[in-house]
Short mmCIF file of C-alpha atoms in Angstrom, two decimals:
data_model
loop_
_atom_site.label_atom_id
_atom_site.label_comp_id
_atom_site.label_asym_id
_atom_site.label_seq_id
_atom_site.Cartn_x
_atom_site.Cartn_y
_atom_site.Cartn_z
CA ARG A 1 33.21 -15.38 1.83
CA LEU A 2 29.71 -15.18 0.39
CA GLN A 3 28.14 -15.67 3.82
CA ARG A 4 30.42 -13.02 5.32
CA SER A 5 29.41 -10.61 2.55
CA LEU A 6 25.72 -11.31 3.26
CA ASP A 7 26.28 -10.72 6.98
CA ILE A 8 27.94 -7.37 6.23
CA ALA A 9 25.07 -6.44 3.89
CA LYS A 10 22.61 -7.32 6.65
CA GLU A 11 24.46 -5.14 9.15
CA VAL A 12 24.56 -2.20 6.73
CA GLN A 13 20.85 -2.46 5.91
CA GLN A 14 19.81 -2.84 9.54
CA ASN A 15 21.75 0.33 10.33
CA LEU A 16 19.65 2.19 7.73
CA LEU A 17 16.49 1.52 9.75
CA PRO A 18 15.65 3.98 12.56
CA ALA A 19 17.96 3.43 15.54
CA GLN A 20 15.25 4.60 17.92
CA ASP A 21 11.66 5.75 17.86
CA PRO A 22 10.96 9.48 18.05
CA ILE A 23 9.72 10.95 21.32
CA MET A 24 6.90 13.40 20.68
CA ASP A 25 4.13 15.04 22.66
CA GLY A 26 0.79 13.53 21.75
CA ILE A 27 2.09 10.58 19.71
CA ASP A 28 3.26 7.17 20.91
CA ILE A 29 4.98 5.66 17.86
CA THR A 30 7.19 2.66 17.18
CA GLY A 31 8.14 0.44 14.24
CA THR A 32 9.96 -2.74 13.29
CA SER A 33 11.20 -4.63 10.23
CA ILE A 34 11.95 -8.37 10.31
CA TYR A 35 13.59 -9.84 7.21
CA CYS A 36 13.11 -13.44 6.08
CA GLU A 37 16.63 -13.50 4.61
CA GLU A 38 19.85 -11.67 5.52
CA THR A 39 18.60 -8.63 3.59
CA GLY A 40 15.14 -7.52 2.58
CA GLY A 41 12.99 -5.18 0.57
CA ASP A 42 10.81 -3.83 3.38
CA TYR A 43 11.53 -0.40 4.76
CA TYR A 44 10.24 2.13 7.26
CA ASP A 45 11.53 5.50 8.31
CA TYR A 46 10.68 8.72 10.16
CA LEU A 47 11.42 11.74 8.00
CA MET A 48 12.01 15.39 8.81
CA THR A 49 10.19 17.40 6.17
CA GLY A 50 11.33 20.79 4.89
CA GLU A 51 8.82 22.46 7.21
CA LYS A 52 10.15 21.33 10.59
CA ASP A 53 7.52 21.25 13.30
CA HIS A 54 7.83 19.43 16.63
CA LYS A 55 4.11 18.60 16.52
CA LYS A 56 4.40 16.83 13.15
CA ILE A 57 6.01 13.59 12.15
CA CYS A 58 6.35 12.07 8.69
CA VAL A 59 6.25 8.26 8.49
CA VAL A 60 7.02 6.12 5.46
CA VAL A 61 6.62 2.36 4.95
CA GLY A 62 7.72 0.67 1.73
CA ASP A 63 7.79 -2.80 0.22
CA VAL A 64 9.96 -3.67 -2.78
CA ALA A 65 8.64 -6.52 -4.94
CA ASP A 66 10.33 -9.80 -3.91
CA HIS A 67 13.10 -9.86 -1.26
CA GLY A 68 16.80 -10.53 -0.90
CA ILE A 69 19.82 -8.64 -2.27
CA PRO A 70 18.21 -7.06 -5.40
CA SER A 71 15.28 -5.76 -3.36
CA ALA A 72 17.61 -4.48 -0.65
CA LEU A 73 19.56 -2.45 -3.21
CA LEU A 74 16.38 -0.84 -4.55
CA MET A 75 15.19 -0.16 -1.02
CA THR A 76 18.38 1.67 -0.07
CA THR A 77 18.18 3.73 -3.28
CA ALA A 78 14.57 4.72 -2.55
CA ARG A 79 15.48 5.59 1.04
CA ALA A 80 18.18 7.97 -0.15
CA PHE A 81 15.86 9.62 -2.69
CA LEU A 82 13.12 10.05 -0.08
CA ARG A 83 15.37 11.50 2.60
CA GLN A 84 16.96 13.94 0.20
CA ARG A 85 13.63 15.08 -1.29
CA ALA A 86 11.75 15.25 2.03
CA SER A 87 14.39 17.62 3.44
CA ARG A 88 13.12 20.28 1.04
CA SER A 89 9.71 21.93 1.03
CA GLY A 90 6.75 20.43 -0.79
CA GLU A 91 3.50 18.56 -0.21
CA LEU A 92 3.54 14.79 0.20
CA ASP A 93 2.21 14.17 -3.31
CA GLN A 94 4.97 16.35 -4.79
CA ILE A 95 7.63 14.51 -2.78
CA ILE A 96 6.40 11.10 -3.92
CA ALA A 97 6.09 12.21 -7.57
CA ASP A 98 9.67 13.48 -7.60
CA VAL A 99 11.00 10.28 -6.00
CA ASN A 100 9.01 8.16 -8.44
CA LEU A 101 10.52 10.05 -11.38
CA GLN A 102 14.07 9.34 -10.20
CA LEU A 103 13.37 5.74 -9.25
CA THR A 104 11.60 4.91 -12.51
CA ARG A 105 14.62 6.05 -14.51
CA ASP A 106 16.83 3.77 -12.41
CA VAL A 107 14.70 0.60 -12.67
CA GLU A 108 12.89 0.96 -16.00
CA ASP A 109 14.74 -1.97 -17.61
CA SER A 110 14.59 -4.27 -14.57
CA GLY A 111 10.82 -4.53 -14.10
CA ARG A 112 11.21 -3.90 -10.36
CA PHE A 113 8.94 -1.60 -8.40
CA MET A 114 8.15 -0.52 -4.86
CA THR A 115 4.88 0.13 -3.05
CA LEU A 116 4.94 2.98 -0.56
CA PHE A 117 2.74 4.57 2.08
CA MET A 118 3.79 8.00 3.32
CA CYS A 119 1.91 10.03 5.89
CA GLU A 120 2.29 13.10 8.04
CA ILE A 121 0.70 13.03 11.49
CA ASP A 122 -0.04 16.61 12.53
CA ARG A 123 -0.93 16.80 16.23
CA GLY A 124 -1.09 20.59 16.18
CA ASN A 125 -4.00 20.65 13.72
CA GLN A 126 -5.20 17.12 14.58
CA TYR A 127 -4.92 15.73 11.05
CA ILE A 128 -3.24 12.91 9.20
CA HIS A 129 -2.21 13.55 5.59
CA TRP A 130 -1.18 10.64 3.39
CA VAL A 131 -0.19 9.41 -0.07
CA ASN A 132 -0.61 5.76 -1.01
CA ALA A 133 1.54 4.51 -3.90
CA GLY A 134 0.14 1.04 -4.55
CA HIS A 135 0.62 -0.03 -0.92
CA ASP A 136 -1.78 -1.94 1.31
CA PRO A 137 -3.97 0.66 3.03
CA ALA A 138 -2.95 1.79 6.49
CA MET A 139 -5.60 1.18 9.13
CA VAL A 140 -7.00 3.63 11.65
CA TYR A 141 -8.73 2.10 14.67
CA THR A 142 -11.05 4.34 16.68
CA HIS A 143 -11.37 2.69 20.08
CA LYS A 144 -14.50 4.48 21.30
CA ASP A 145 -16.42 3.45 18.16
CA ASP A 146 -14.70 0.06 17.82
CA ALA A 147 -14.32 0.89 14.12
CA PHE A 148 -11.57 0.48 11.53
CA GLU A 149 -11.03 2.75 8.54
CA GLU A 150 -8.61 2.10 5.68
CA LEU A 151 -6.39 4.87 4.32
CA THR A 152 -6.53 3.93 0.66
CA GLY A 153 -5.18 5.36 -2.58
CA ASN A 154 -5.38 4.45 -6.24
CA ALA A 155 -1.92 5.40 -7.57
CA LEU A 156 0.67 3.05 -9.08
CA PRO A 157 3.73 1.86 -7.13
CA LEU A 158 7.02 3.70 -7.51
CA GLY A 159 9.11 2.69 -10.50
CA VAL A 160 6.27 1.79 -12.87
CA SER A 161 5.70 5.02 -14.80
CA GLU A 162 7.36 8.45 -14.78
CA THR A 163 4.01 10.14 -15.42
CA THR A 164 2.10 8.66 -12.47
CA VAL A 165 0.07 11.30 -10.61
CA TYR A 166 -0.14 10.96 -6.83
CA GLN A 167 -2.90 12.34 -4.62
CA LYS A 168 -2.70 13.57 -1.03
CA PHE A 169 -5.60 12.68 1.27
CA ASP A 170 -6.51 14.16 4.65
CA LYS A 171 -8.38 12.90 7.69
CA LYS A 172 -9.17 14.40 11.08
CA THR A 173 -7.66 12.49 14.00
CA THR A 174 -9.11 12.03 17.47
CA LEU A 175 -7.67 11.12 20.85
CA GLY A 176 -7.06 7.41 21.32
CA GLN A 177 -6.91 6.47 17.65
CA ILE A 178 -4.38 3.88 16.51
CA ILE A 179 -2.73 4.17 13.10
CA ALA A 180 -1.18 0.90 11.84
CA ILE A 181 0.96 0.83 8.68
CA GLY A 182 2.21 -2.60 7.66
CA THR A 183 3.39 -4.76 4.78
CA ASP A 184 1.74 -7.85 3.33
CA GLY A 185 4.24 -10.14 5.03
CA ILE A 186 1.86 -9.94 8.02
CA TRP A 187 -1.56 -10.80 6.56
CA GLU A 188 -0.21 -13.06 3.80
CA ALA A 189 1.81 -15.20 6.23
CA GLN A 190 0.74 -18.84 5.93
CA ASN A 191 0.41 -21.71 8.41
CA PRO A 192 1.12 -25.39 7.65
CA LYS A 193 -2.45 -25.74 6.28
CA ALA A 194 -1.73 -23.01 3.68
CA GLU A 195 -4.18 -20.66 5.41
CA MET A 196 -3.33 -16.95 5.43
CA PHE A 197 -3.07 -14.96 8.64
CA GLY A 198 -5.43 -12.40 7.11
CA LYS A 199 -6.44 -8.88 8.02
CA GLU A 200 -9.24 -9.89 10.38
CA ARG A 201 -6.78 -11.57 12.75
CA PHE A 202 -4.59 -8.49 12.47
CA LYS A 203 -7.52 -6.18 13.31
CA ASN A 204 -8.50 -8.34 16.29
CA ILE A 205 -5.01 -8.04 17.76
CA ILE A 206 -5.14 -4.24 17.39
CA ARG A 207 -8.57 -4.23 19.02
CA GLN A 208 -7.59 -6.49 21.91
CA ASN A 209 -4.44 -4.50 22.68
CA ALA A 210 -5.78 -1.00 22.04
CA ASN A 211 -5.09 0.16 25.61
CA ARG A 212 -1.45 -0.95 25.54
CA PRO A 213 1.56 1.12 24.33
CA ALA A 214 2.42 1.06 20.62
CA LYS A 215 5.51 -1.09 21.26
CA GLU A 216 3.42 -3.78 22.98
CA ILE A 217 0.85 -3.74 20.16
CA ILE A 218 3.58 -4.47 17.63
CA GLN A 219 5.02 -7.20 19.87
CA ALA A 220 1.57 -8.82 20.12
CA VAL A 221 1.20 -8.82 16.31
CA ILE A 222 4.65 -10.34 15.70
CA GLU A 223 4.11 -13.03 18.32
CA ALA A 224 0.69 -13.91 16.88
CA VAL A 225 2.11 -14.24 13.35
CA ASP A 226 4.96 -16.44 14.64
CA ARG A 227 2.51 -18.72 16.49
CA PHE A 228 0.27 -18.91 13.43
CA CYS A 229 3.12 -19.92 11.09
CA HIS A 230 4.94 -22.32 13.45
CA PRO A 231 6.85 -24.46 12.61
CA LEU A 232 7.23 -22.86 9.17
CA LEU A 233 9.84 -20.16 8.60
CA LYS A 234 8.88 -16.72 7.31
CA THR A 235 8.80 -16.46 3.52
CA ASP A 236 8.38 -12.69 3.32
CA ASP A 237 9.63 -9.62 5.15
CA VAL A 238 7.43 -8.20 7.91
CA THR A 239 7.25 -4.48 8.68
CA LEU A 240 4.85 -2.62 10.95
CA VAL A 241 4.64 0.93 12.31
CA VAL A 242 2.04 1.74 14.98
CA ALA A 243 1.19 5.27 16.11
CA LYS A 244 -1.22 6.09 18.92
CA ILE A 245 -2.80 9.53 19.35
CA ILE A 246 -2.39 10.18 23.07
#
């Protein structure tokens, strides 16, 4: 009965992830989440903000501390808060601050928290706007310069403090850039020698597959991590969203 309950929980959580990737002019975007147990604490979503614009897309990637059932419950709560708040008007930093307030009140006695990266890709004005709540920086690869830039932030994760102030950052985008938003299950994956996959290997895969569609870039990353870890099983959830400016 326990296994059946876990299987049902897995099915419910998988159905909360995007059923398909959005089709947009000027953006080739795709994402995936792979859990190391039946349920997980990783999360990604495409959100419709209060100011609906067919040349904008809002992307969010989150990682709840630990994994399994407790993390899955917190993830689903955060997803609901985010979707509800993002449907109303407000800048990204306001949205994240409001969600953090609600989430902190829910988890204050548990010690749990969630890192989050939320961005809006605006093809009309050729900008990316983002808020980083304690998450690993997203990476922007500019093919013509063969250069990576990290989209950082210095705010606390969600659920730590009600009074945390979040900051929105902006960056101009250019044709051909690749935006990669992942979780540490990728670069902290270990092989039998206890070596980490690392961010340099991750960057090299992005670089080597820069001319391929976003879906194939993600596939190349997942396959490389699996080869690196073999024969070990995954010990953390893996989530990655890749967006190409086309």
